[in-house]
PDB file of C-alpha atoms and ligand atoms in Angstrom:
ATOM      1  CA  MET A   1      92.670  73.281 115.022  1.00 95.00           C
ATOM      2  CA  LYS A   2      95.653  72.454 117.166  1.00 97.00           C
ATOM      3  CA  LEU A   3      98.283  75.196 117.044  1.00 98.00           C
ATOM      4  CA  ILE A   4     101.970  74.466 117.417  1.00 98.00           C
ATOM      5  CA  GLU A   5     103.926  77.683 117.665  1.00 98.00           C
ATOM      6  CA  VAL A   6     107.552  77.476 116.642  1.00 98.00           C
ATOM      7  CA  GLU A   7     110.445  79.898 116.474  1.00 98.00           C
ATOM      8  CA  ASN A   8     111.235  79.934 112.769  1.00 98.00           C
ATOM      9  CA  TYR A   9     111.070  78.223 109.394  1.00 98.00           C
ATOM     10  CA  GLU A  10     113.617  75.595 110.337  1.00 98.00           C
ATOM     11  CA  ALA A  11     111.725  74.605 113.478  1.00 98.00           C
ATOM     12  CA  MET A  12     108.477  74.421 111.471  1.00 98.00           C
ATOM     13  CA  SER A  13     110.136  72.201 108.892  1.00 98.00           C
ATOM     14  CA  LYS A  14     111.487  69.879 111.582  1.00 98.00           C
ATOM     15  CA  LYS A  15     108.134  69.560 113.382  1.00 98.00           C
ATOM     16  CA  ALA A  16     106.362  68.867 110.107  1.00 98.00           C
ATOM     17  CA  GLY A  17     108.998  66.366 109.039  1.00 98.00           C
ATOM     18  CA  GLU A  18     108.704  64.559 112.347  1.00 98.00           C
ATOM     19  CA  ALA A  19     104.940  64.274 111.901  1.00 98.00           C
ATOM     20  CA  VAL A  20     105.351  62.778 108.413  1.00 98.00           C
ATOM     21  CA  ILE A  21     107.977  60.309 109.649  1.00 98.00           C
ATOM     22  CA  GLU A  22     105.738  59.307 112.547  1.00 98.00           C
ATOM     23  CA  GLN A  23     102.870  58.707 110.119  1.00 98.00           C
ATOM     24  CA  VAL A  24     105.008  56.555 107.839  1.00 98.00           C
ATOM     25  CA  LYS A  25     106.354  54.547 110.780  1.00 98.00           C
ATOM     26  CA  GLN A  26     102.878  53.955 112.170  1.00 98.00           C
ATOM     27  CA  LYS A  27     101.505  52.987 108.771  1.00 98.00           C
ATOM     28  CA  PRO A  28     104.197  52.035 106.238  1.00 98.00           C
ATOM     29  CA  ASN A  29     101.715  52.044 103.354  1.00 98.00           C
ATOM     30  CA  SER A  30     100.407  55.525 104.149  1.00 98.00           C
ATOM     31  CA  VAL A  31      98.903  57.737 101.501  1.00 98.00           C
ATOM     32  CA  LEU A  32     100.610  61.108 101.839  1.00 99.00           C
ATOM     33  CA  GLY A  33      99.058  64.230 100.367  1.00 98.00           C
ATOM     34  CA  LEU A  34     101.890  66.561  99.418  1.00 98.00           C
ATOM     35  CA  ALA A  35     102.270  70.249  98.660  1.00 98.00           C
ATOM     36  CA  THR A  36     104.791  72.274  96.684  1.00 98.00           C
ATOM     37  CA  GLY A  37     105.904  75.900  96.912  1.00 96.00           C
ATOM     38  CA  GLY A  38     108.377  77.540  99.243  1.00 97.00           C
ATOM     39  CA  THR A  39     106.777  76.423 102.491  1.00 98.00           C
ATOM     40  CA  PRO A  40     107.448  72.654 102.463  1.00 98.00           C
ATOM     41  CA  THR A  41     110.979  72.629 100.963  1.00 98.00           C
ATOM     42  CA  GLY A  42     112.556  72.668 104.434  1.00 98.00           C
ATOM     43  CA  MET A  43     110.328  69.783 105.497  1.00 99.00           C
ATOM     44  CA  TYR A  44     111.407  67.809 102.436  1.00 99.00           C
ATOM     45  CA  ARG A  45     115.062  68.556 103.287  1.00 98.00           C
ATOM     46  CA  TYR A  46     114.411  67.221 106.778  1.00 98.00           C
ATOM     47  CA  LEU A  47     112.831  64.043 105.377  1.00 98.00           C
ATOM     48  CA  VAL A  48     115.777  63.485 103.033  1.00 98.00           C
ATOM     49  CA  GLN A  49     118.295  63.989 105.855  1.00 98.00           C
ATOM     50  CA  ASP A  50     116.347  61.594 108.056  1.00 98.00           C
ATOM     51  CA  TYR A  51     116.198  59.050 105.250  1.00 98.00           C
ATOM     52  CA  LYS A  52     119.970  59.189 104.804  1.00 98.00           C
ATOM     53  CA  LYS A  53     120.536  58.860 108.521  1.00 98.00           C
ATOM     54  CA  ASN A  54     117.792  56.485 109.647  1.00 98.00           C
ATOM     55  CA  GLN A  55     116.619  54.833 106.422  1.00 97.00           C
ATOM     56  CA  THR A  56     112.952  55.544 107.170  1.00 98.00           C
ATOM     57  CA  SER A  57     111.296  53.572 104.392  1.00 98.00           C
ATOM     58  CA  TYR A  58     108.833  55.018 101.897  1.00 98.00           C
ATOM     59  CA  HIS A  59     108.784  51.901  99.791  1.00 98.00           C
ATOM     60  CA  GLN A  60     105.109  51.198 100.428  1.00 98.00           C
ATOM     61  CA  VAL A  61     104.012  54.834 100.550  1.00 98.00           C
ATOM     62  CA  HIS A  62     101.753  56.342  97.909  1.00 98.00           C
ATOM     63  CA  SER A  63     101.746  60.084  97.407  1.00 98.00           C
ATOM     64  CA  VAL A  64      99.177  62.365  95.847  1.00 98.00           C
ATOM     65  CA  ASN A  65     100.074  65.982  95.226  1.00 98.00           C
ATOM     66  CA  LEU A  66      97.691  68.848  95.612  1.00 98.00           C
ATOM     67  CA  ASP A  67      98.118  70.479  92.276  1.00 97.00           C
ATOM     68  CA  GLU A  68      99.959  71.077  89.030  1.00 95.00           C
ATOM     69  CA  TYR A  69     100.139  73.931  86.560  1.00 95.00           C
ATOM     70  CA  ILE A  70      98.469  73.501  83.222  1.00 93.00           C
ATOM     71  CA  GLY A  71     100.490  74.093  80.096  1.00 89.00           C
ATOM     72  CA  LEU A  72     103.981  73.319  81.404  1.00 89.00           C
ATOM     73  CA  ALA A  73     105.971  70.304  80.276  1.00 82.00           C
ATOM     74  CA  ALA A  74     106.444  67.772  83.117  1.00 74.00           C
ATOM     75  CA  ASP A  75     110.199  68.403  83.040  1.00 81.00           C
ATOM     76  CA  SER A  76     109.848  72.172  82.898  1.00 90.00           C
ATOM     77  CA  PRO A  77     111.841  73.685  85.798  1.00 93.00           C
ATOM     78  CA  GLN A  78     108.674  75.182  87.272  1.00 94.00           C
ATOM     79  CA  SER A  79     106.494  72.096  87.058  1.00 94.00           C
ATOM     80  CA  TYR A  80     105.444  70.609  90.358  1.00 95.00           C
ATOM     81  CA  SER A  81     106.288  67.174  89.038  1.00 94.00           C
ATOM     82  CA  ARG A  82     109.914  68.227  88.673  1.00 95.00           C
ATOM     83  CA  TYR A  83     109.791  70.054  92.028  1.00 96.00           C
ATOM     84  CA  MET A  84     108.709  66.841  93.771  1.00 97.00           C
ATOM     85  CA  ASN A  85     111.421  64.770  92.124  1.00 97.00           C
ATOM     86  CA  GLU A  86     114.133  67.277  92.948  1.00 97.00           C
ATOM     87  CA  ASN A  87     113.043  68.073  96.472  1.00 98.00           C
ATOM     88  CA  LEU A  88     111.993  64.624  97.637  1.00 98.00           C
ATOM     89  CA  PHE A  89     111.314  61.665  95.385  1.00 98.00           C
ATOM     90  CA  ASP A  90     114.803  61.397  93.859  1.00 98.00           C
ATOM     91  CA  HIS A  91     116.328  61.169  97.327  1.00 98.00           C
ATOM     92  CA  ILE A  92     114.207  58.588  99.153  1.00 98.00           C
ATOM     93  CA  ASN A  93     113.097  55.050  98.367  1.00 98.00           C
ATOM     94  CA  ILE A  94     109.542  55.907  97.312  1.00 98.00           C
ATOM     95  CA  GLN A  95     108.523  54.030  94.151  1.00 98.00           C
ATOM     96  CA  LYS A  96     108.019  56.621  91.418  1.00 98.00           C
ATOM     97  CA  GLU A  97     104.993  54.748  90.069  1.00 98.00           C
ATOM     98  CA  GLN A  98     103.380  55.246  93.474  1.00 98.00           C
ATOM     99  CA  THR A  99     103.745  59.023  93.275  1.00 98.00           C
ATOM    100  CA  HIS A 100     100.916  60.955  91.685  1.00 97.00           C
ATOM    101  CA  LEU A 101     100.189  64.496  90.601  1.00 96.00           C
ATOM    102  CA  PRO A 102      97.055  65.658  88.851  1.00 94.00           C
ATOM    103  CA  SER A 103      97.669  65.745  85.121  1.00 85.00           C
ATOM    104  CA  ALA A 104      99.336  68.839  83.742  1.00 63.00           C
ATOM    105  CA  GLY A 105      97.793  68.284  80.352  1.00 70.00           C
ATOM    106  CA  ALA A 106      94.287  68.485  81.770  1.00 61.00           C
ATOM    107  CA  SER A 107      91.986  70.304  79.443  1.00 63.00           C
ATOM    108  CA  SER A 108      88.631  69.323  80.785  1.00 61.00           C
ATOM    109  CA  ASP A 109      87.590  69.604  84.419  1.00 54.00           C
ATOM    110  CA  LYS A 110      85.628  66.458  84.421  1.00 69.00           C
ATOM    111  CA  THR A 111      87.852  63.729  83.056  1.00 85.00           C
ATOM    112  CA  GLU A 112      91.108  64.632  84.756  1.00 89.00           C
ATOM    113  CA  GLY A 113      89.447  65.700  87.972  1.00 93.00           C
ATOM    114  CA  GLU A 114      87.323  62.571  88.211  1.00 93.00           C
ATOM    115  CA  LYS A 115      90.318  60.416  87.406  1.00 94.00           C
ATOM    116  CA  TYR A 116      92.229  61.935  90.287  1.00 96.00           C
ATOM    117  CA  GLU A 117      89.276  61.585  92.671  1.00 97.00           C
ATOM    118  CA  ASN A 118      88.975  57.922  91.694  1.00 97.00           C
ATOM    119  CA  LEU A 119      92.680  57.401  92.179  1.00 97.00           C
ATOM    120  CA  ILE A 120      92.575  58.851  95.710  1.00 98.00           C
ATOM    121  CA  ALA A 121      89.532  56.733  96.542  1.00 98.00           C
ATOM    122  CA  SER A 122      91.174  53.592  95.152  1.00 98.00           C
ATOM    123  CA  LEU A 123      94.171  54.212  97.417  1.00 98.00           C
ATOM    124  CA  GLY A 124      91.810  54.322 100.397  1.00 98.00           C
ATOM    125  CA  GLY A 125      91.910  58.095 100.900  1.00 98.00           C
ATOM    126  CA  ILE A 126      94.631  60.402 102.185  1.00 98.00           C
ATOM    127  CA  ASP A 127      96.101  59.610 105.594  1.00 98.00           C
ATOM    128  CA  LEU A 128      98.087  62.804 106.043  1.00 98.00           C
ATOM    129  CA  GLN A 129      97.754  65.907 103.896  1.00 99.00           C
ATOM    130  CA  VAL A 130     100.423  68.617 104.044  1.00 99.00           C
ATOM    131  CA  LEU A 131      99.185  72.100 103.189  1.00 98.00           C
ATOM    132  CA  GLY A 132     100.632  75.559 102.773  1.00 98.00           C
ATOM    133  CA  ILE A 133      98.420  78.619 102.529  1.00 98.00           C
ATOM    134  CA  GLY A 134      98.338  81.345  99.895  1.00 96.00           C
ATOM    135  CA  GLU A 135      98.525  84.989 100.918  1.00 96.00           C
ATOM    136  CA  ASN A 136      94.889  85.164  99.812  1.00 95.00           C
ATOM    137  CA  GLY A 137      93.904  82.143 101.896  1.00 98.00           C
ATOM    138  CA  HIS A 138      93.939  79.555  99.140  1.00 97.00           C
ATOM    139  CA  ILE A 139      94.653  75.902  99.853  1.00 98.00           C
ATOM    140  CA  GLY A 140      95.802  73.835  96.929  1.00 98.00           C
ATOM    141  CA  PHE A 141      94.990  76.232  94.122  1.00 97.00           C
ATOM    142  CA  ASN A 142      91.449  76.738  95.368  1.00 97.00           C
ATOM    143  CA  GLU A 143      91.187  80.487  95.189  1.00 96.00           C
ATOM    144  CA  PRO A 144      88.824  82.713  97.251  1.00 97.00           C
ATOM    145  CA  GLY A 145      85.221  82.102  96.243  1.00 97.00           C
ATOM    146  CA  THR A 146      85.720  78.406  95.453  1.00 97.00           C
ATOM    147  CA  ALA A 147      82.851  76.313  96.799  1.00 98.00           C
ATOM    148  CA  PHE A 148      83.747  74.309  99.892  1.00 98.00           C
ATOM    149  CA  SER A 149      82.115  71.373  98.096  1.00 98.00           C
ATOM    150  CA  SER A 150      84.589  71.521  95.177  1.00 97.00           C
ATOM    151  CA  GLU A 151      86.320  68.398  93.953  1.00 96.00           C
ATOM    152  CA  THR A 152      89.477  68.051  91.860  1.00 96.00           C
ATOM    153  CA  GLY A 153      89.386  70.060  88.656  1.00 93.00           C
ATOM    154  CA  VAL A 154      90.814  72.812  86.542  1.00 92.00           C
ATOM    155  CA  VAL A 155      90.990  76.205  88.218  1.00 94.00           C
ATOM    156  CA  GLU A 156      91.915  79.687  87.107  1.00 94.00           C
ATOM    157  CA  LEU A 157      94.684  81.335  89.103  1.00 95.00           C
ATOM    158  CA  THR A 158      94.067  84.801  90.493  1.00 94.00           C
ATOM    159  CA  ALA A 159      96.366  87.707  89.652  1.00 95.00           C
ATOM    160  CA  SER A 160      97.678  87.699  93.240  1.00 93.00           C
ATOM    161  CA  THR A 161      98.628  84.014  93.087  1.00 94.00           C
ATOM    162  CA  ARG A 162     100.332  84.483  89.729  1.00 96.00           C
ATOM    163  CA  GLU A 163     102.246  87.423  91.189  1.00 95.00           C
ATOM    164  CA  ALA A 164     103.221  85.457  94.284  1.00 92.00           C
ATOM    165  CA  ASN A 165     104.523  82.608  92.113  1.00 93.00           C
ATOM    166  CA  ALA A 166     106.203  84.797  89.490  1.00 95.00           C
ATOM    167  CA  ARG A 167     109.432  84.503  91.521  1.00 94.00           C
ATOM    168  CA  TYR A 168     109.885  81.036  90.045  1.00 93.00           C
ATOM    169  CA  PHE A 169     109.464  82.204  86.430  1.00 95.00           C
ATOM    170  CA  ASN A 170     111.309  84.630  84.171  1.00 94.00           C
ATOM    171  CA  SER A 171     108.355  86.981  84.119  1.00 93.00           C
ATOM    172  CA  ILE A 172     104.754  87.107  85.272  1.00 95.00           C
ATOM    173  CA  GLU A 173     103.607  86.471  81.687  1.00 94.00           C
ATOM    174  CA  ASP A 174     105.233  83.034  81.906  1.00 93.00           C
ATOM    175  CA  VAL A 175     103.163  82.011  84.949  1.00 95.00           C
ATOM    176  CA  PRO A 176     100.361  79.730  83.771  1.00 95.00           C
ATOM    177  CA  THR A 177      96.857  81.100  84.078  1.00 95.00           C
ATOM    178  CA  HIS A 178      95.339  77.747  85.009  1.00 94.00           C
ATOM    179  CA  ALA A 179      96.130  74.767  87.183  1.00 95.00           C
ATOM    180  CA  ILE A 180      94.500  71.522  88.169  1.00 95.00           C
ATOM    181  CA  SER A 181      93.910  71.310  91.888  1.00 97.00           C
ATOM    182  CA  MET A 182      92.575  68.855  94.389  1.00 98.00           C
ATOM    183  CA  GLY A 183      89.208  70.238  95.514  1.00 98.00           C
ATOM    184  CA  ILE A 184      88.418  71.613  98.946  1.00 98.00           C
ATOM    185  CA  ALA A 185      86.029  68.735  99.679  1.00 98.00           C
ATOM    186  CA  THR A 186      88.772  66.321  98.614  1.00 98.00           C
ATOM    187  CA  ILE A 187      91.280  67.912 100.985  1.00 98.00           C
ATOM    188  CA  MET A 188      88.720  67.846 103.808  1.00 98.00           C
ATOM    189  CA  LYS A 189      88.336  64.071 103.438  1.00 98.00           C
ATOM    190  CA  SER A 190      91.976  63.580 104.496  1.00 98.00           C
ATOM    191  CA  ARG A 191      92.206  61.820 107.848  1.00 98.00           C
ATOM    192  CA  GLN A 192      94.839  64.209 109.152  1.00 98.00           C
ATOM    193  CA  ILE A 193      95.998  67.621 107.928  1.00 98.00           C
ATOM    194  CA  LEU A 194      99.207  69.532 108.646  1.00 98.00           C
ATOM    195  CA  LEU A 195      98.963  73.211 107.791  1.00 98.00           C
ATOM    196  CA  LEU A 196     102.349  74.910 107.604  1.00 99.00           C
ATOM    197  CA  VAL A 197     102.619  78.680 107.821  1.00 99.00           C
ATOM    198  CA  SER A 198     105.846  80.645 107.918  1.00 98.00           C
ATOM    199  CA  GLY A 199     106.983  84.222 107.436  1.00 98.00           C
ATOM    200  CA  VAL A 200     105.606  87.749 107.710  1.00 98.00           C
ATOM    201  CA  LYS A 201     104.009  87.536 104.271  1.00 97.00           C
ATOM    202  CA  LYS A 202     101.517  85.070 105.747  1.00 98.00           C
ATOM    203  CA  ALA A 203     100.879  87.022 108.951  1.00 98.00           C
ATOM    204  CA  ASN A 204      97.731  88.795 107.719  1.00 98.00           C
ATOM    205  CA  VAL A 205      96.101  85.725 106.284  1.00 98.00           C
ATOM    206  CA  LEU A 206      96.908  83.718 109.394  1.00 98.00           C
ATOM    207  CA  TYR A 207      95.290  86.414 111.518  1.00 97.00           C
ATOM    208  CA  LYS A 208      92.169  86.246 109.333  1.00 97.00           C
ATOM    209  CA  LEU A 209      92.150  82.475 109.549  1.00 98.00           C
ATOM    210  CA  LEU A 210      92.476  82.337 113.314  1.00 97.00           C
ATOM    211  CA  THR A 211      90.101  85.148 114.167  1.00 96.00           C
ATOM    212  CA  GLY A 212      87.632  85.291 111.281  1.00 96.00           C
ATOM    213  CA  GLU A 213      84.584  83.326 110.281  1.00 97.00           C
ATOM    214  CA  ILE A 214      84.365  80.252 108.102  1.00 98.00           C
ATOM    215  CA  ASN A 215      83.755  81.738 104.698  1.00 97.00           C
ATOM    216  CA  GLU A 216      84.326  80.708 101.090  1.00 98.00           C
ATOM    217  CA  GLN A 217      86.223  83.966 100.557  1.00 98.00           C
ATOM    218  CA  LEU A 218      88.928  82.442 102.764  1.00 98.00           C
ATOM    219  CA  PRO A 219      89.259  78.858 101.523  1.00 98.00           C
ATOM    220  CA  ALA A 220      91.517  77.754 104.396  1.00 98.00           C
ATOM    221  CA  SER A 221      88.841  78.725 106.926  1.00 98.00           C
ATOM    222  CA  ILE A 222      86.990  75.448 106.248  1.00 98.00           C
ATOM    223  CA  LEU A 223      89.867  73.650 107.955  1.00 98.00           C
ATOM    224  CA  LYS A 224      88.413  74.801 111.270  1.00 98.00           C
ATOM    225  CA  LYS A 225      85.652  72.259 110.706  1.00 98.00           C
ATOM    226  CA  HIS A 226      88.087  69.379 110.266  1.00 98.00           C
ATOM    227  CA  LYS A 227      88.611  67.173 113.317  1.00 98.00           C
ATOM    228  CA  ASN A 228      92.333  66.601 112.942  1.00 98.00           C
ATOM    229  CA  VAL A 229      94.234  69.650 111.747  1.00 98.00           C
ATOM    230  CA  THR A 230      97.574  70.674 113.200  1.00 98.00           C
ATOM    231  CA  LEU A 231      98.697  74.173 112.347  1.00 98.00           C
ATOM    232  CA  ILE A 232     102.439  74.648 112.658  1.00 98.00           C
ATOM    233  CA  ALA A 233     103.181  78.366 112.511  1.00 98.00           C
ATOM    234  CA  ASP A 234     106.327  80.313 113.163  1.00 98.00           C
ATOM    235  CA  ARG A 235     106.778  83.522 115.101  1.00 98.00           C
ATOM    236  CA  ASP A 236     106.787  85.755 112.000  1.00 98.00           C
ATOM    237  CA  ALA A 237     103.588  84.192 110.669  1.00 98.00           C
ATOM    238  CA  LEU A 238     101.946  84.790 114.047  1.00 98.00           C
ATOM    239  CA  SER A 239     103.184  88.376 114.339  1.00 97.00           C
ATOM    240  CA  VAL A 240      99.886  90.061 113.406  1.00 97.00           C
ATOM    241  CA  VAL A 241      97.906  87.748 115.682  1.00 96.00           C
ATOM    242  CA  LYS A 242     100.207  88.680 118.553  1.00 95.00           C
ATOM    243  CA  GLU A 243     100.153  92.363 117.748  1.00 93.00           C
ATOM    244  CA  LYS A 244      96.363  92.526 117.627  1.00 92.00           C
ATOM    245  CA  GLU A 245      95.556  90.144 120.419  1.00 80.00           C
ATOM    246  CA  GLY A 246      98.516  90.247 122.742  1.00 59.00           C
ATOM    247  CA  SER A 247      98.514  86.497 123.081  1.00 49.00           C
ATOM    248  CA  VAL A 248      97.612  83.412 121.138  1.00 47.00           C
ATOM    249  CA  SER A 249      95.101  80.912 122.427  1.00 46.00           C
ATOM    250  CA  ARG A 250      96.083  77.344 121.805  1.00 44.00           C
TER     251      ARG A 250
HETATM  252  C1  F6R B 301     101.201  74.180  96.586  1.00 82.70           C
HETATM  253  C2  F6R B 301      99.879  74.735  96.898  1.00 82.70           C
HETATM  254  C3  F6R B 301      99.700  76.134  97.336  1.00 82.70           C
HETATM  255  C4  F6R B 301     100.804  76.664  98.254  1.00 82.70           C
HETATM  256  C5  F6R B 301     100.568  78.123  98.580  1.00 82.70           C
HETATM  257  C6  F6R B 301     101.692  78.701  99.402  1.00 82.70           C
HETATM  258  O1  F6R B 301     101.100  72.841  96.175  1.00 82.70           O
HETATM  259  O2  F6R B 301      98.931  74.045  96.737  1.00 82.70           O
HETATM  260  O3  F6R B 301      98.465  76.240  98.012  1.00 82.70           O
HETATM  261  O4  F6R B 301     100.864  75.894  99.409  1.00 82.70           O
HETATM  262  O5  F6R B 301     100.438  78.867  97.406  1.00 82.70           O
HETATM  263  O6  F6R B 301     102.847  78.769  98.622  1.00 82.70           O
HETATM  264  P1  F6R B 301     104.266  79.084  99.258  1.00 82.70           P
HETATM  265  O7  F6R B 301     104.597  77.919 100.147  1.00 82.70           O
HETATM  266  O8  F6R B 301     105.207  79.160  98.086  1.00 82.70           O
HETATM  267  O9  F6R B 301     104.119  80.341 100.007  1.00 82.70           O
END
């Protein structure tokens, strides 16, 4: 895992945005794997600003998102479909029919999950996957204990993830209990991965990731086996690593 240490959230967002732009310039018909949540919003802002300024084209790009809640309407304010439109797709020239999220109406693991796996395969696989990390080490919505061999399917959200995401809902009771998520094996097939980590809330999990073993209890730890992962982490996210180790090895 290559570590890029940056000062703050804004610097992380810029570095990540630059990597996405570089990818799209190198390969205009790239397949981008995209994430939602608080972490990548700054990166999306950077991409939108760049688009306005430099007209970087996304016309041939396909996107596949990591996950979607189950049980929310697609236009519900908290749905990831709406998040993607508002944060990115409505502001660049990506073709909406080339943007994909796993289906929110998914009721059975198999059909929806397999459909999404087939879609990714038919697009030729993911060129660049953007990831955030949960405070419990999840990637996508693959919670601790998920098999590293998992493929896309319906998952149950842990209490800690529902609590972490309750900030977007009126109350914790409104946070869906299930989601459909790209599997860990699916994520690992991506040719390149950008893992973005910002803020003190992620400092403990980042410490565990960087110093601990590869273990299904920490889903993100499998990324250490991937050949092309860039971790972009800010000073706050690295604070526990620094405190415990004095320095960070790159
Ligand atoms: C989002 C996703 C999640 C988030 C993670 C961190 O599509 O798959 O794994 O990346 O929960 O969320 P934030 O960025 O809100 O801290």
